[in-house]
Steps between C-alpha positions, in 0.01 A plus 500: 500500500718632782316732738793738473389574143149597614575874540645500147185339361257720694688818411501411130130410482381793711722747316356396164142506634522842664697647211221400261231641732687828539559529126163401354260602777659826617730591208802524733801319356843467658765559234639184343857601587401527867341157529821293562623685810146560624435127476831415671429737789156347543666158501721613790188614685342161439796310646507728805131429560557129440784489754276654768196278431388196693239377252537486124138579413500810720821617333328471163199699620719775650713516187196527275346775713822697530574488128137587426533809721822605328398442140120518483469752787742741334326456165162580657629819666674611181181450299294697755735783601785496249769384742602183690480423872718730711624446857270778627202299375553274801388786724193558284400134521249550781314766303507286186335211683240734651393625160470161330188290527374162382738286302750785464552511876559127522722504190729750674472382860520121465840482323655743749358317801594165350862601434547630855328205666666231293845654541465482877344154499749350257818656640777259602868505596573126472779501243823688426330650193241662730774684687661607173167627369433690826845655489439611141168667593647673806806633316289621208252666735774681695655620174169627360415690818838634613721499189259531206757683287706178493222348289374808317823652371631209291160376380367846412828562324447188289124507442433871538210644698213725400362677805180601320435191286464204736326286241812508285714415802280197559506362145875566467592315819229243559285465811760354737786744442257793477352414841847467655626831358190701589509360854860619531409834344220544752752495784761701310247775425351518849378847580769714666379707793692829471673671788425862588763650268406286201127564548538876544730531201242327280221714646691823430560395140131428446388834638734689266473275193149593391242771496133402551208588279244743648123468471324782325136544411460499124207611294361227279162362397314350789664724764775245573835562662838385385861447601789593278786265595756723332434815708792516747493620858750456779478178700398585858773445759453252782456768765187690595470845653219590736339709230444435132723685261351806342254403230475137602151359487341373819446129547136423420367166627281325245384142485709271280340189350750264336370195313744236381322305227602137462637435147326813364608572144357630173451206259436727200864456393425134420396578143488138386250414776221699327291547813125548461403726670796697632574374855578828685218711639444790254449733797833400651677534168362852458624597846837338429520692170460830690816399692688446174487119535747517787679182608676354799838335445481198732796302636354157413321296235220251566545473879681621814231762567669592830789664314261741327347568841837574654585751231170690504501522881868551585638684199807281437554270201525122518816400314530127571294194416375459855189596696589813695239434771650162586859568613597857414251704701630452853459847652214732583528744210354846421320384188191684377264346763740589782544861381126552471427331833734756660277768344187364664387271219323174558704249295318189380596214266242258359565176313257205486768233522646305792685756717841329504535491121832668399560576870249786476413500872854601592570709190188716532568565867861602432389740227258678732156353440288514814233259372519198268176343378558159340268225376347422840395862546270498198169331427568258216172565323620535139780264407660382178617165635749602772533860375275769648344724237618858483147637531433345841850591618450866406156507660615349827807721526282805437270390782795447735657844440174696485529604866838661440375673185199637686717611792739679258795297624757474217540144376759306305277231353716236329319215320660195337252312280513124448252446216690484172756250622597215269325276390228764467190319628153659485183428695152423368407864552781599263446313172746536216439816299806511274577277204845473344669335205810428708613139530645567845253400771616765747441785254122458488482417871693814591296720265179393673656559840616852414155573352353473850805630681508830309128560544503426872800732533318779317199463728732535801674808355167670430369423849820617669513826303146577612565404861846657524533764224833639626653158561797372300428172320780278368427184300759285322574148382761315703637307202403363161280188493631153424372416150636154431835331513799686357294822464277321246214753503742788454704317236184431299450875451872578477497703821785290647722216380500153653849552645586803713848495346344618174299790644549836335528810723134588437404144590673531837297815565178324396597203721460714815244766393154493657221762500516752785271789594566766762195721554582822685160569655289751306798585280464165330752251360870582516706469183837340574576267209675179606608510863697236696286390793766593753458867404127508573527574877705814438240621250220442754687687773548790260125505432451539877762780516707283733807715564688288751790269415418141415676191373327564165737796445778251428321349199368818339546478120829574333484788248335401171495129578292244685680185611327162518717233667435133426694201639851514355435803276308825467375731231478877474192670360639817345328836456429434131326170582780269386609204711869465580577142609771452762579128501875449511809720460613689304218736595377811324562830679140500630536142622824582682324781685193290587715202604693711751171649619353152557811394694447791738128421519583141602735614777247743647222242459699236688573750777137609538317169462752255647779695669557761770302774320782755501332671203150512647385865486504675835209726583273588791141386440236765532288501813200288414142616568277314738395160360192516283196291592510137393241357264321344795495829690367688199226244452411512868482882492267492203275248676499719814399810304210312347 
């Protein structure tokens, strides 16, 4: 056999092998009509690799690894998260490798390292075909980066493109063409940094397009308070006078304790699982009931926790399938921690993970956190494999902030839990308590995890309410848990379908809805229904009677609607509880309004977080009081008195 036929043979055998693995192992099948051109494109790739290779056996290894990444790698990501590999995933690679352990780490790291190493080692320019192959790569690369429309316009015109349904794009086009088109689209859709006129125009539209809901105390059983999202008031302008307007309430510093709960979700909706006993803490469920079973609308499913963090701290929505902390938070920004630090708060973030995960070291600093406690700052005395238990995390954080609480220094205490992360391991001190009839392994594992997670959370809430009765406590799930490939655990109980393309509007809402509690000190839980996470900071500032302008004013709710953006689409939660899906034109009247609103949000967001900050509110910070004693000074004073 001629060696020149080797790429043809390897492409054919590998294509069949990986196609079968993708189809029967992960239930991801490229359409039959797409196979011929997908195969031919992969054959071109094979001959380019062959032309640049010195050794035949290394070419075969590289080809096998590269095709495995394209076909099996995409199938794995689709089965886990509902969509294929995107160009922005390259920037999340470091965090992915940090979170994997054991065989999973090596399964991800070895092929990537092998491809890079072997490409360098096996590279050659000894034949005219090598120069032709190099020229092809260079020309294609220049076109993708600088003239992506040259590729996108004709191919999108022929194949079509669904901005919200990337799985369908993948199966319609095949792995090779899909990867090429999405790479070109990545450069074509690069974020535009607006100039002063563009940014200010968008800002002015936002401040006149909506009226915010006001917080009122409401009488109800249990002495709780509530927010009516449909009560309109005028959006405050971005200027501040030296005195408050007549009737304005005075800013009242109170401690704020925010707890982001890893994969926290109510499994009671999984009716076919038949849990015995019910996983959630009865005490937590009773407290949640008094809040009207309120929910957060998160920007992500199954991962990318940092995007939920960004929204709840900075008050702007994440609209793209990328990690906001990684490349789109470049400026020092007046997010919630920054605003409260200017008011004399001590701002602290705590997360028992490696500090560089999701670029948190830089992101937290830019948002205004003064202190960041990561894994090395905690005693690892109660672990579930590599995940620190919530109970020891809460206890140690409480010990660390006790000096500030005793000294009456206001605190923003932000905690990100780690226990509850997939694959839901437990320690010997946490034996399984929940049985289930589900055939999905992750369903029972998650139920046992949330059994402990909800009880440890309730113990923390009770302790904090005793220690800090006027403090504001916020707890919420960052995203739904992963319950098997292709949403298997959810499909089993008909909560979701196996393919996101088939989701109903109510399914899309369920796909991003996690339990959330906001406890307004002695007034009790706040009733707010289903609230997008990016609108939480504004609500918290209102609870503090914060009357100054802030970047959260831009994203105050539109009248009678709450908008939840997702990559490539969004949905509107209307006043009557119905879900209006906004996928592709032609849009409904409500979707037209929310689409224009989101365009203005994106322009202002790009200006504030990545640009020149033309729309950053201008105000003169109040004169700060003398610094309060540190924890060490307080402790020393107590010792001296004794």
